[in-house]
PDB file of C-alpha atoms and ligand atoms in Angstrom:
ATOM      1  CA  UNK A  14      19.746 -14.998 -19.073  1.00  0.00           C
ATOM      2  CA  UNK A  15      20.877 -15.243 -15.462  1.00  0.00           C
ATOM      3  CA  UNK A  16      19.400 -16.303 -12.132  1.00  0.00           C
ATOM      4  CA  UNK A  17      18.945 -19.828 -10.800  1.00  0.00           C
ATOM      5  CA  UNK A  18      15.509 -19.583  -9.261  1.00  0.00           C
ATOM      6  CA  UNK A  19      13.561 -21.738 -11.705  1.00  0.00           C
ATOM      7  CA  UNK A  20      14.080 -24.529 -14.145  1.00  0.00           C
ATOM      8  CA  UNK A  21      12.446 -24.127 -17.531  1.00  0.00           C
ATOM      9  CA  UNK A  22      10.559 -20.831 -17.899  1.00  0.00           C
ATOM     10  CA  UNK A  23      11.048 -17.825 -15.717  1.00  0.00           C
ATOM     11  CA  UNK A  24       9.585 -17.342 -12.281  1.00  0.00           C
ATOM     12  CA  UNK A  25       7.769 -14.213 -11.168  1.00  0.00           C
ATOM     13  CA  UNK A  26       8.003 -13.115  -7.543  1.00  0.00           C
ATOM     14  CA  UNK A  27       5.246 -10.792  -6.355  1.00  0.00           C
ATOM     15  CA  UNK A  28       7.295  -8.885  -3.825  1.00  0.00           C
ATOM     16  CA  UNK A  29       6.117  -6.510  -1.101  1.00  0.00           C
ATOM     17  CA  UNK A  30       8.313  -3.411  -1.024  1.00  0.00           C
ATOM     18  CA  UNK A  31       7.070  -2.279   2.376  1.00  0.00           C
ATOM     19  CA  UNK A  32       5.590   1.133   3.104  1.00  0.00           C
ATOM     20  CA  UNK A  33       8.530   3.363   2.230  1.00  0.00           C
ATOM     21  CA  UNK A  34      11.325   3.119   4.793  1.00  0.00           C
ATOM     22  CA  UNK A  35      13.820   0.952   2.856  1.00  0.00           C
ATOM     23  CA  UNK A  36      14.841  -0.757   6.120  1.00  0.00           C
ATOM     24  CA  UNK A  37      11.375  -2.300   6.328  1.00  0.00           C
ATOM     25  CA  UNK A  38      12.142  -4.449   3.286  1.00  0.00           C
ATOM     26  CA  UNK A  39      12.292  -8.168   4.128  1.00  0.00           C
ATOM     27  CA  UNK A  40      15.547 -10.079   3.727  1.00  0.00           C
ATOM     28  CA  UNK A  41      13.859 -12.283   1.140  1.00  0.00           C
ATOM     29  CA  UNK A  42      12.773  -9.291  -0.913  1.00  0.00           C
ATOM     30  CA  UNK A  43      16.303  -7.870  -0.688  1.00  0.00           C
ATOM     31  CA  UNK A  44      17.807 -11.146  -1.923  1.00  0.00           C
ATOM     32  CA  UNK A  45      15.441 -11.346  -4.881  1.00  0.00           C
ATOM     33  CA  UNK A  46      15.886  -7.689  -5.863  1.00  0.00           C
ATOM     34  CA  UNK A  47      19.657  -8.027  -5.829  1.00  0.00           C
ATOM     35  CA  UNK A  48      19.472 -10.992  -8.227  1.00  0.00           C
ATOM     36  CA  UNK A  49      16.589 -10.259 -10.552  1.00  0.00           C
ATOM     37  CA  UNK A  50      16.824 -10.138 -14.345  1.00  0.00           C
ATOM     38  CA  UNK A  51      13.719  -8.002 -14.743  1.00  0.00           C
ATOM     39  CA  UNK A  52      11.875  -5.608 -12.461  1.00  0.00           C
ATOM     40  CA  UNK A  53       8.279  -4.411 -12.852  1.00  0.00           C
ATOM     41  CA  UNK A  54       7.290  -1.687 -10.393  1.00  0.00           C
ATOM     42  CA  UNK A  55       4.713   1.025  -9.816  1.00  0.00           C
ATOM     43  CA  UNK A  56       4.378   4.411  -8.146  1.00  0.00           C
ATOM     44  CA  UNK A  57       4.406   3.667  -4.433  1.00  0.00           C
ATOM     45  CA  UNK A  58       7.734   1.910  -4.179  1.00  0.00           C
ATOM     46  CA  UNK A  59      10.658   3.517  -2.409  1.00  0.00           C
ATOM     47  CA  UNK A  60      13.163   4.825  -4.935  1.00  0.00           C
ATOM     48  CA  UNK A  61      16.093   3.476  -2.879  1.00  0.00           C
ATOM     49  CA  UNK A  62      14.980  -0.080  -3.660  1.00  0.00           C
ATOM     50  CA  UNK A  63      15.418   0.437  -7.373  1.00  0.00           C
ATOM     51  CA  UNK A  64      19.152   0.804  -6.753  1.00  0.00           C
ATOM     52  CA  UNK A  65      19.344  -2.742  -5.403  1.00  0.00           C
ATOM     53  CA  UNK A  66      18.812  -4.443  -8.756  1.00  0.00           C
ATOM     54  CA  UNK A  67      21.813  -5.608 -10.826  1.00  0.00           C
ATOM     55  CA  UNK A  68      23.043  -3.511 -13.736  1.00  0.00           C
ATOM     56  CA  UNK A  69      21.765  -6.010 -16.323  1.00  0.00           C
ATOM     57  CA  UNK A  70      18.209  -5.913 -14.934  1.00  0.00           C
ATOM     58  CA  UNK A  71      15.487  -4.844 -17.393  1.00  0.00           C
ATOM     59  CA  UNK A  72      13.165  -2.310 -15.693  1.00  0.00           C
ATOM     60  CA  UNK A  73       9.528  -1.606 -16.430  1.00  0.00           C
ATOM     61  CA  UNK A  74       7.501   1.124 -14.743  1.00  0.00           C
ATOM     62  CA  UNK A  75       3.761   0.402 -14.802  1.00  0.00           C
ATOM     63  CA  UNK A  76       2.486   3.073 -12.392  1.00  0.00           C
ATOM     64  CA  UNK A  77       0.776   6.394 -12.950  1.00  0.00           C
ATOM     65  CA  UNK A  78       2.607   9.212 -14.679  1.00  0.00           C
ATOM     66  CA  UNK A  79       1.528  12.813 -14.365  1.00  0.00           C
ATOM     67  CA  UNK A  80      -1.592  13.376 -16.442  1.00  0.00           C
ATOM     68  CA  UNK A  81      -1.934   9.683 -17.292  1.00  0.00           C
ATOM     69  CA  UNK A  82      -3.688   6.699 -15.760  1.00  0.00           C
ATOM     70  CA  UNK A  83      -1.752   3.687 -14.515  1.00  0.00           C
ATOM     71  CA  UNK A  84      -0.883   1.109 -17.101  1.00  0.00           C
ATOM     72  CA  UNK A  85      -4.100  -0.958 -17.426  1.00  0.00           C
ATOM     73  CA  UNK A  86      -4.003  -4.234 -15.492  1.00  0.00           C
ATOM     74  CA  UNK A  87      -4.206  -6.452 -18.630  1.00  0.00           C
ATOM     75  CA  UNK A  88      -1.114  -4.701 -20.030  1.00  0.00           C
ATOM     76  CA  UNK A  89       0.805  -5.283 -16.801  1.00  0.00           C
ATOM     77  CA  UNK A  90      -0.249  -8.936 -16.864  1.00  0.00           C
ATOM     78  CA  UNK A  91       0.968  -9.204 -20.453  1.00  0.00           C
ATOM     79  CA  UNK A  92       4.318  -7.594 -19.578  1.00  0.00           C
ATOM     80  CA  UNK A  93       4.844 -10.160 -16.820  1.00  0.00           C
ATOM     81  CA  UNK A  94       4.018 -13.093 -19.095  1.00  0.00           C
ATOM     82  CA  UNK A  95       6.330 -11.774 -21.798  1.00  0.00           C
ATOM     83  CA  UNK A  96       9.204 -11.190 -19.364  1.00  0.00           C
ATOM     84  CA  UNK A  97       8.805 -14.717 -18.000  1.00  0.00           C
ATOM     85  CA  UNK A  98       9.406 -16.065 -21.509  1.00  0.00           C
ATOM     86  CA  UNK A  99      12.804 -14.301 -21.720  1.00  0.00           C
ATOM     87  CA  UNK A 100      14.144 -14.172 -18.158  1.00  0.00           C
ATOM     88  CA  UNK A 101      14.677 -16.482 -15.199  1.00  0.00           C
ATOM     89  CA  UNK A 102      13.939 -14.263 -12.222  1.00  0.00           C
ATOM     90  CA  UNK A 103      11.372 -11.504 -12.451  1.00  0.00           C
ATOM     91  CA  UNK A 104      10.444  -9.291  -9.514  1.00  0.00           C
ATOM     92  CA  UNK A 105       7.045  -7.654  -9.568  1.00  0.00           C
ATOM     93  CA  UNK A 106       7.547  -5.047  -6.838  1.00  0.00           C
ATOM     94  CA  UNK A 107       4.512  -3.580  -5.136  1.00  0.00           C
ATOM     95  CA  UNK A 108       4.165  -1.054  -2.313  1.00  0.00           C
ATOM     96  CA  UNK A 109       3.409  -2.484   1.127  1.00  0.00           C
ATOM     97  CA  UNK A 110       2.089  -6.025   0.855  1.00  0.00           C
ATOM     98  CA  UNK A 111       1.213  -7.356  -2.616  1.00  0.00           C
ATOM     99  CA  UNK A 112      -2.003  -9.027  -1.478  1.00  0.00           C
ATOM    100  CA  UNK A 113      -3.448  -6.059   0.416  1.00  0.00           C
ATOM    101  CA  UNK A 114      -5.214  -3.691  -1.994  1.00  0.00           C
ATOM    102  CA  UNK A 115      -2.414  -4.336  -4.451  1.00  0.00           C
ATOM    103  CA  UNK A 116      -3.983  -6.528  -7.135  1.00  0.00           C
ATOM    104  CA  UNK A 117      -1.356  -9.147  -6.331  1.00  0.00           C
ATOM    105  CA  UNK A 118      -4.031 -11.837  -6.317  1.00  0.00           C
ATOM    106  CA  UNK A 119      -5.104 -10.943  -9.846  1.00  0.00           C
ATOM    107  CA  UNK A 120      -1.550 -11.058 -11.148  1.00  0.00           C
ATOM    108  CA  UNK A 121      -0.809 -14.350  -9.385  1.00  0.00           C
ATOM    109  CA  UNK A 122      -3.923 -15.953 -10.885  1.00  0.00           C
ATOM    110  CA  UNK A 123      -3.089 -14.658 -14.361  1.00  0.00           C
ATOM    111  CA  UNK A 124       0.447 -16.017 -14.230  1.00  0.00           C
ATOM    112  CA  UNK A 125      -0.654 -19.391 -12.841  1.00  0.00           C
ATOM    113  CA  UNK A 126      -3.262 -19.639 -15.601  1.00  0.00           C
ATOM    114  CA  UNK A 127      -0.503 -19.199 -18.165  1.00  0.00           C
ATOM    115  CA  UNK A 128       1.589 -21.927 -16.553  1.00  0.00           C
ATOM    116  CA  UNK A 129       4.174 -19.474 -15.218  1.00  0.00           C
ATOM    117  CA  UNK A 130       5.812 -20.159 -11.860  1.00  0.00           C
ATOM    118  CA  UNK A 131       4.807 -17.469  -9.383  1.00  0.00           C
ATOM    119  CA  UNK A 132       5.461 -16.887  -5.692  1.00  0.00           C
ATOM    120  CA  UNK A 133       4.342 -14.158  -3.336  1.00  0.00           C
ATOM    121  CA  UNK A 134       6.713 -12.470  -0.891  1.00  0.00           C
ATOM    122  CA  UNK A 135       4.655 -10.673   1.768  1.00  0.00           C
ATOM    123  CA  UNK A 136       5.601  -7.160   2.754  1.00  0.00           C
ATOM    124  CA  UNK A 137       5.019  -4.758   5.632  1.00  0.00           C
ATOM    125  CA  UNK A 138       1.747  -3.036   4.871  1.00  0.00           C
ATOM    126  CA  UNK A 139       1.281   0.727   5.152  1.00  0.00           C
ATOM    127  CA  UNK A 140      -1.858   0.219   7.237  1.00  0.00           C
ATOM    128  CA  UNK A 141       0.223  -1.114  10.119  1.00  0.00           C
ATOM    129  CA  UNK A 142       3.522   0.691   9.524  1.00  0.00           C
ATOM    130  CA  UNK A 143       2.254   4.243   8.973  1.00  0.00           C
ATOM    131  CA  UNK A 144       0.245   4.267  12.240  1.00  0.00           C
ATOM    132  CA  UNK A 145       3.215   2.630  14.026  1.00  0.00           C
ATOM    133  CA  UNK A 146       5.493   5.456  12.845  1.00  0.00           C
ATOM    134  CA  UNK A 147       3.038   7.790  14.579  1.00  0.00           C
ATOM    135  CA  UNK A 148       3.127   5.623  17.724  1.00  0.00           C
ATOM    136  CA  UNK A 149      -0.368   4.218  17.128  1.00  0.00           C
ATOM    137  CA  UNK A 150      -0.900   0.478  17.722  1.00  0.00           C
ATOM    138  CA  UNK A 151      -3.598  -0.773  15.355  1.00  0.00           C
ATOM    139  CA  UNK A 152      -4.942  -3.047  18.080  1.00  0.00           C
ATOM    140  CA  UNK A 153      -4.925  -2.622  21.828  1.00  0.00           C
ATOM    141  CA  UNK A 154      -6.692  -4.642  24.487  1.00  0.00           C
ATOM    142  CA  UNK A 155      -8.370  -1.524  25.836  1.00  0.00           C
ATOM    143  CA  UNK A 156      -9.597  -0.649  22.346  1.00  0.00           C
ATOM    144  CA  UNK A 157     -11.493  -3.825  21.543  1.00  0.00           C
ATOM    145  CA  UNK A 158     -10.826  -7.059  19.717  1.00  0.00           C
ATOM    146  CA  UNK A 159     -11.183  -6.313  16.030  1.00  0.00           C
ATOM    147  CA  UNK A 160      -9.713  -4.098  13.364  1.00  0.00           C
ATOM    148  CA  UNK A 161     -10.758  -3.869   9.720  1.00  0.00           C
ATOM    149  CA  UNK A 162      -8.541  -2.977   6.779  1.00  0.00           C
ATOM    150  CA  UNK A 163     -10.784  -1.263   4.291  1.00  0.00           C
ATOM    151  CA  UNK A 164     -10.427   0.762   1.103  1.00  0.00           C
ATOM    152  CA  UNK A 165     -12.072   4.163   0.831  1.00  0.00           C
ATOM    153  CA  UNK A 166     -11.542   4.244  -2.896  1.00  0.00           C
ATOM    154  CA  UNK A 167     -14.757   4.356  -4.886  1.00  0.00           C
ATOM    155  CA  UNK A 168     -14.512   1.700  -7.584  1.00  0.00           C
ATOM    156  CA  UNK A 169     -15.428   3.391 -10.825  1.00  0.00           C
ATOM    157  CA  UNK A 170     -15.796   0.124 -12.696  1.00  0.00           C
ATOM    158  CA  UNK A 171     -17.769  -1.440  -9.811  1.00  0.00           C
ATOM    159  CA  UNK A 172     -15.363  -4.385  -9.891  1.00  0.00           C
ATOM    160  CA  UNK A 173     -16.003  -4.881  -6.200  1.00  0.00           C
ATOM    161  CA  UNK A 174     -19.055  -4.204  -4.068  1.00  0.00           C
ATOM    162  CA  UNK A 175     -19.267  -0.909  -2.186  1.00  0.00           C
ATOM    163  CA  UNK A 176     -18.226  -0.768   1.465  1.00  0.00           C
ATOM    164  CA  UNK A 177     -21.000  -1.024   4.071  1.00  0.00           C
ATOM    165  CA  UNK A 178     -19.646   1.791   6.256  1.00  0.00           C
ATOM    166  CA  UNK A 179     -22.683   1.821   8.540  1.00  0.00           C
ATOM    167  CA  UNK A 180     -22.313  -1.919   9.068  1.00  0.00           C
ATOM    168  CA  UNK A 181     -18.601  -1.479   9.850  1.00  0.00           C
ATOM    169  CA  UNK A 182     -19.438   1.228  12.384  1.00  0.00           C
ATOM    170  CA  UNK A 183     -21.406  -1.389  14.293  1.00  0.00           C
ATOM    171  CA  UNK A 184     -19.208  -4.445  13.767  1.00  0.00           C
ATOM    172  CA  UNK A 185     -15.545  -3.412  13.906  1.00  0.00           C
ATOM    173  CA  UNK A 186     -13.786  -1.881  16.922  1.00  0.00           C
ATOM    174  CA  UNK A 187     -11.202  -0.170  14.758  1.00  0.00           C
ATOM    175  CA  UNK A 188     -10.795   0.815  11.115  1.00  0.00           C
ATOM    176  CA  UNK A 189      -7.657   1.273   9.040  1.00  0.00           C
ATOM    177  CA  UNK A 190      -8.648   2.977   5.801  1.00  0.00           C
ATOM    178  CA  UNK A 191      -6.474   2.918   2.680  1.00  0.00           C
ATOM    179  CA  UNK A 192      -7.071   5.436  -0.124  1.00  0.00           C
ATOM    180  CA  UNK A 193      -9.645   7.133   2.083  1.00  0.00           C
ATOM    181  CA  UNK A 194      -8.871  10.855   1.845  1.00  0.00           C
ATOM    182  CA  UNK A 195     -10.855  11.616  -1.274  1.00  0.00           C
ATOM    183  CA  UNK A 196     -14.125  10.302   0.167  1.00  0.00           C
ATOM    184  CA  UNK A 197     -13.378  11.081   3.799  1.00  0.00           C
ATOM    185  CA  UNK A 198     -16.280  13.438   4.430  1.00  0.00           C
ATOM    186  CA  UNK A 199     -18.810  10.910   3.146  1.00  0.00           C
ATOM    187  CA  UNK A 200     -17.119   8.003   4.954  1.00  0.00           C
ATOM    188  CA  UNK A 201     -17.141   9.878   8.279  1.00  0.00           C
ATOM    189  CA  UNK A 202     -20.802  10.816   7.807  1.00  0.00           C
ATOM    190  CA  UNK A 203     -21.735   7.206   7.040  1.00  0.00           C
ATOM    191  CA  UNK A 204     -19.841   5.946  10.077  1.00  0.00           C
ATOM    192  CA  UNK A 205     -21.646   8.438  12.309  1.00  0.00           C
ATOM    193  CA  UNK A 206     -24.982   7.490  10.716  1.00  0.00           C
ATOM    194  CA  UNK A 207     -24.048   3.901  11.576  1.00  0.00           C
ATOM    195  CA  UNK A 208     -23.730   4.841  15.246  1.00  0.00           C
ATOM    196  CA  UNK A 209     -20.127   5.943  15.790  1.00  0.00           C
ATOM    197  CA  UNK A 210     -19.857   8.816  18.245  1.00  0.00           C
ATOM    198  CA  UNK A 211     -18.524  12.010  16.601  1.00  0.00           C
ATOM    199  CA  UNK A 212     -16.023  12.086  19.480  1.00  0.00           C
ATOM    200  CA  UNK A 213     -14.458   8.786  18.340  1.00  0.00           C
ATOM    201  CA  UNK A 214     -10.707   9.346  18.025  1.00  0.00           C
ATOM    202  CA  UNK A 215      -9.179   9.315  14.562  1.00  0.00           C
ATOM    203  CA  UNK A 216      -5.812   9.916  12.957  1.00  0.00           C
ATOM    204  CA  UNK A 217      -4.348  10.447   9.520  1.00  0.00           C
ATOM    205  CA  UNK A 218      -0.750   9.610   8.655  1.00  0.00           C
ATOM    206  CA  UNK A 219       0.500  10.962   5.362  1.00  0.00           C
ATOM    207  CA  UNK A 220       3.687   9.736   3.655  1.00  0.00           C
ATOM    208  CA  UNK A 221       4.222   7.291   6.526  1.00  0.00           C
ATOM    209  CA  UNK A 222       7.748   6.030   7.348  1.00  0.00           C
ATOM    210  CA  UNK A 223       9.557   8.389   4.958  1.00  0.00           C
ATOM    211  CA  UNK A 224      10.703  11.979   4.571  1.00  0.00           C
ATOM    212  CA  UNK A 225       7.744  14.338   4.775  1.00  0.00           C
ATOM    213  CA  UNK A 226       5.699  12.112   7.089  1.00  0.00           C
ATOM    214  CA  UNK A 227       3.080  14.068   8.988  1.00  0.00           C
ATOM    215  CA  UNK A 228       0.082  13.146  11.034  1.00  0.00           C
ATOM    216  CA  UNK A 229      -2.930  14.622  12.737  1.00  0.00           C
ATOM    217  CA  UNK A 230      -5.210  13.392  15.490  1.00  0.00           C
ATOM    218  CA  UNK A 231      -8.809  14.585  15.565  1.00  0.00           C
ATOM    219  CA  UNK A 232     -12.279  13.441  16.471  1.00  0.00           C
ATOM    220  CA  UNK A 233     -14.285  11.676  13.788  1.00  0.00           C
ATOM    221  CA  UNK A 234     -16.683  14.621  13.660  1.00  0.00           C
ATOM    222  CA  UNK A 235     -13.856  17.068  12.882  1.00  0.00           C
ATOM    223  CA  UNK A 236     -11.700  14.818  10.770  1.00  0.00           C
ATOM    224  CA  UNK A 237     -12.684  15.883   7.248  1.00  0.00           C
ATOM    225  CA  UNK A 238     -12.452  19.600   8.122  1.00  0.00           C
ATOM    226  CA  UNK A 239      -9.026  19.171   9.695  1.00  0.00           C
ATOM    227  CA  UNK A 240      -7.702  17.152   6.762  1.00  0.00           C
ATOM    228  CA  UNK A 241      -8.932  19.791   4.351  1.00  0.00           C
ATOM    229  CA  UNK A 242      -7.727  22.765   6.411  1.00  0.00           C
ATOM    230  CA  UNK A 243      -4.282  21.266   6.890  1.00  0.00           C
ATOM    231  CA  UNK A 244      -3.958  20.178   3.270  1.00  0.00           C
ATOM    232  CA  UNK A 245      -3.366  16.480   3.807  1.00  0.00           C
ATOM    233  CA  UNK A 246      -2.908  14.486   0.618  1.00  0.00           C
ATOM    234  CA  UNK A 247      -2.066  11.071  -0.772  1.00  0.00           C
ATOM    235  CA  UNK A 248      -0.660   8.654   0.216  1.00  0.00           C
ATOM    236  CA  UNK A 249      -2.374   8.623   3.611  1.00  0.00           C
ATOM    237  CA  UNK A 250      -3.719   6.053   6.027  1.00  0.00           C
ATOM    238  CA  UNK A 251      -6.755   6.927   8.143  1.00  0.00           C
ATOM    239  CA  UNK A 252      -7.180   5.228  11.518  1.00  0.00           C
ATOM    240  CA  UNK A 253     -10.485   5.389  13.375  1.00  0.00           C
ATOM    241  CA  UNK A 254     -11.188   3.937  16.783  1.00  0.00           C
ATOM    242  CA  UNK A 255     -10.183   3.883  20.420  1.00  0.00           C
ATOM    243  CA  UNK A 256      -6.698   2.567  19.570  1.00  0.00           C
ATOM    244  CA  UNK A 257      -5.789   6.126  18.546  1.00  0.00           C
ATOM    245  CA  UNK A 258      -6.062   7.087  22.232  1.00  0.00           C
ATOM    246  CA  UNK A 259      -3.504   4.404  23.051  1.00  0.00           C
ATOM    247  CA  UNK A 260      -0.754   6.014  20.986  1.00  0.00           C
ATOM    248  CA  UNK A 261       2.691   6.228  22.535  1.00  0.00           C
ATOM    249  CA  UNK A 262       4.558   8.959  20.659  1.00  0.00           C
ATOM    250  CA  UNK A 263       7.800   7.935  22.406  1.00  0.00           C
ATOM    251  CA  UNK A 264       7.864   4.619  20.489  1.00  0.00           C
ATOM    252  CA  UNK A 265       7.454   6.166  17.044  1.00  0.00           C
ATOM    253  CA  UNK A 266      10.556   5.676  14.848  1.00  0.00           C
ATOM    254  CA  UNK A 267      12.112   8.591  13.002  1.00  0.00           C
ATOM    255  CA  UNK A 268      10.843   8.453   9.412  1.00  0.00           C
ATOM    256  CA  UNK A 269      13.573   7.331   7.027  1.00  0.00           C
ATOM    257  CA  UNK A 270      15.397  10.014   5.087  1.00  0.00           C
ATOM    258  CA  UNK A 271      14.103   8.369   1.934  1.00  0.00           C
ATOM    259  CA  UNK A 272      12.043   9.548  -0.951  1.00  0.00           C
ATOM    260  CA  UNK A 273       8.781   7.976  -1.954  1.00  0.00           C
ATOM    261  CA  UNK A 274       7.060   9.783  -4.787  1.00  0.00           C
ATOM    262  CA  UNK A 275       3.603  11.177  -4.241  1.00  0.00           C
ATOM    263  CA  UNK A 276       1.289   9.415  -6.683  1.00  0.00           C
ATOM    264  CA  UNK A 277      -0.006  11.675  -9.418  1.00  0.00           C
TER     265      UNK A 277
HETATM  266  C1  LIG B  19      -3.196   0.788  -3.761  1.00  0.00           C
HETATM  267  S1  LIG B  19      -3.002   0.892  -2.007  1.00  0.00           S
HETATM  268  C2  LIG B  19      -1.665  -0.224  -1.816  1.00  0.00           C
HETATM  269  C3  LIG B  19      -1.486  -0.680  -0.398  1.00  0.00           C
HETATM  270  C4  LIG B  19      -0.258  -1.555  -0.230  1.00  0.00           C
HETATM  271  N1  LIG B  19      -0.406  -2.795  -0.959  1.00  0.00           N
HETATM  272  C5  LIG B  19       0.060  -1.835   1.219  1.00  0.00           C
HETATM  273  O1  LIG B  19      -0.035  -3.006   1.646  1.00  0.00           O
HETATM  274  O2  LIG B  19       0.428  -0.906   1.937  1.00  0.00           O
HETATM  275  C6  LIG B  19      -2.256   2.480  -1.865  1.00  0.00           C
HETATM  276  C7  LIG B  19      -2.658   3.182  -0.576  1.00  0.00           C
HETATM  277  O3  LIG B  19      -1.901   2.671   0.509  1.00  0.00           O
HETATM  278  C8  LIG B  19      -1.699   3.720   1.434  1.00  0.00           C
HETATM  279  N2  LIG B  19      -0.247   3.955   1.571  1.00  0.00           N
HETATM  280  C9  LIG B  19       0.728   3.336   0.903  1.00  0.00           C
HETATM  281  N3  LIG B  19       1.922   3.750   1.332  1.00  0.00           N
HETATM  282  C10 LIG B  19       1.689   4.660   2.295  1.00  0.00           C
HETATM  283  C11 LIG B  19       2.518   5.433   3.152  1.00  0.00           C
HETATM  284  N4  LIG B  19       3.842   5.336   3.110  1.00  0.00           N
HETATM  285  N5  LIG B  19       1.924   6.260   4.036  1.00  0.00           N
HETATM  286  C12 LIG B  19       0.592   6.357   4.133  1.00  0.00           C
HETATM  287  N6  LIG B  19      -0.242   5.643   3.350  1.00  0.00           N
HETATM  288  C13 LIG B  19       0.296   4.795   2.457  1.00  0.00           C
HETATM  289  C14 LIG B  19      -2.429   4.938   0.920  1.00  0.00           C
HETATM  290  O4  LIG B  19      -3.735   4.906   1.445  1.00  0.00           O
HETATM  291  C15 LIG B  19      -2.407   4.668  -0.556  1.00  0.00           C
HETATM  292  O5  LIG B  19      -3.397   5.389  -1.222  1.00  0.00           O
END
């Protein structure tokens, strides 16, 4: 066993990998990755980061493989508990920020319940970085005072309540939608039923911050048709609201020449 990060049992760090561009990794995440004894990661983590771990590091992939579902959450929890019994420093690497639509909270609670030391290391979330790499600020004084991060993913197991899209249309100046492409037509219709003008500006950024990044800007009324016609796919962030009109293409960074696998 190596690593000096905990006394007694191992310690699990829930680490944000950032949105894809390896340079958006935090210094803390870099330090932990370069010292860890075990690494548990899923689909949306930049491949370049996997090269940072030491040669002795035990790796576990718990994401989706083609034709298969992700490893079920209880199995991932069990892997983390087991690794903490054998190793000192375990990194649980998650795309973006671990606590934003990443089940980091569930894993932290599970580990704490089992008496295992756990610490979260926040990461740069895709909902801010992908729009930024298209020059879109997620807030702007001319575009109101609120922005909502929301998932467009329909929960099959109903583990969380459905999103009140009509309510959001009335209450939030801007929306940043994760996992929204699949249900985009219904989401857009609900938002318009809730009072949003079909002319409201919207954008989609696919594969943000890395090789293959592309984006489109459309009106809310046209958005689903454009996404379909232009073949946009996952992973994508959808931005809806007046902040899209405030985009400054000149400030958009070049996407990194880095590979981030498309989730199956
Ligand atoms: C399960 S959520 C995880 C979000 C992550 N915890 C974060 O903070 O960015 C996965 C979704 O994040 C979005 N996403 C993640 N990486 C992305 C990227 N590089 N470009 C665009 N969208 C991305 C997509 O909507 C994708 O379906």
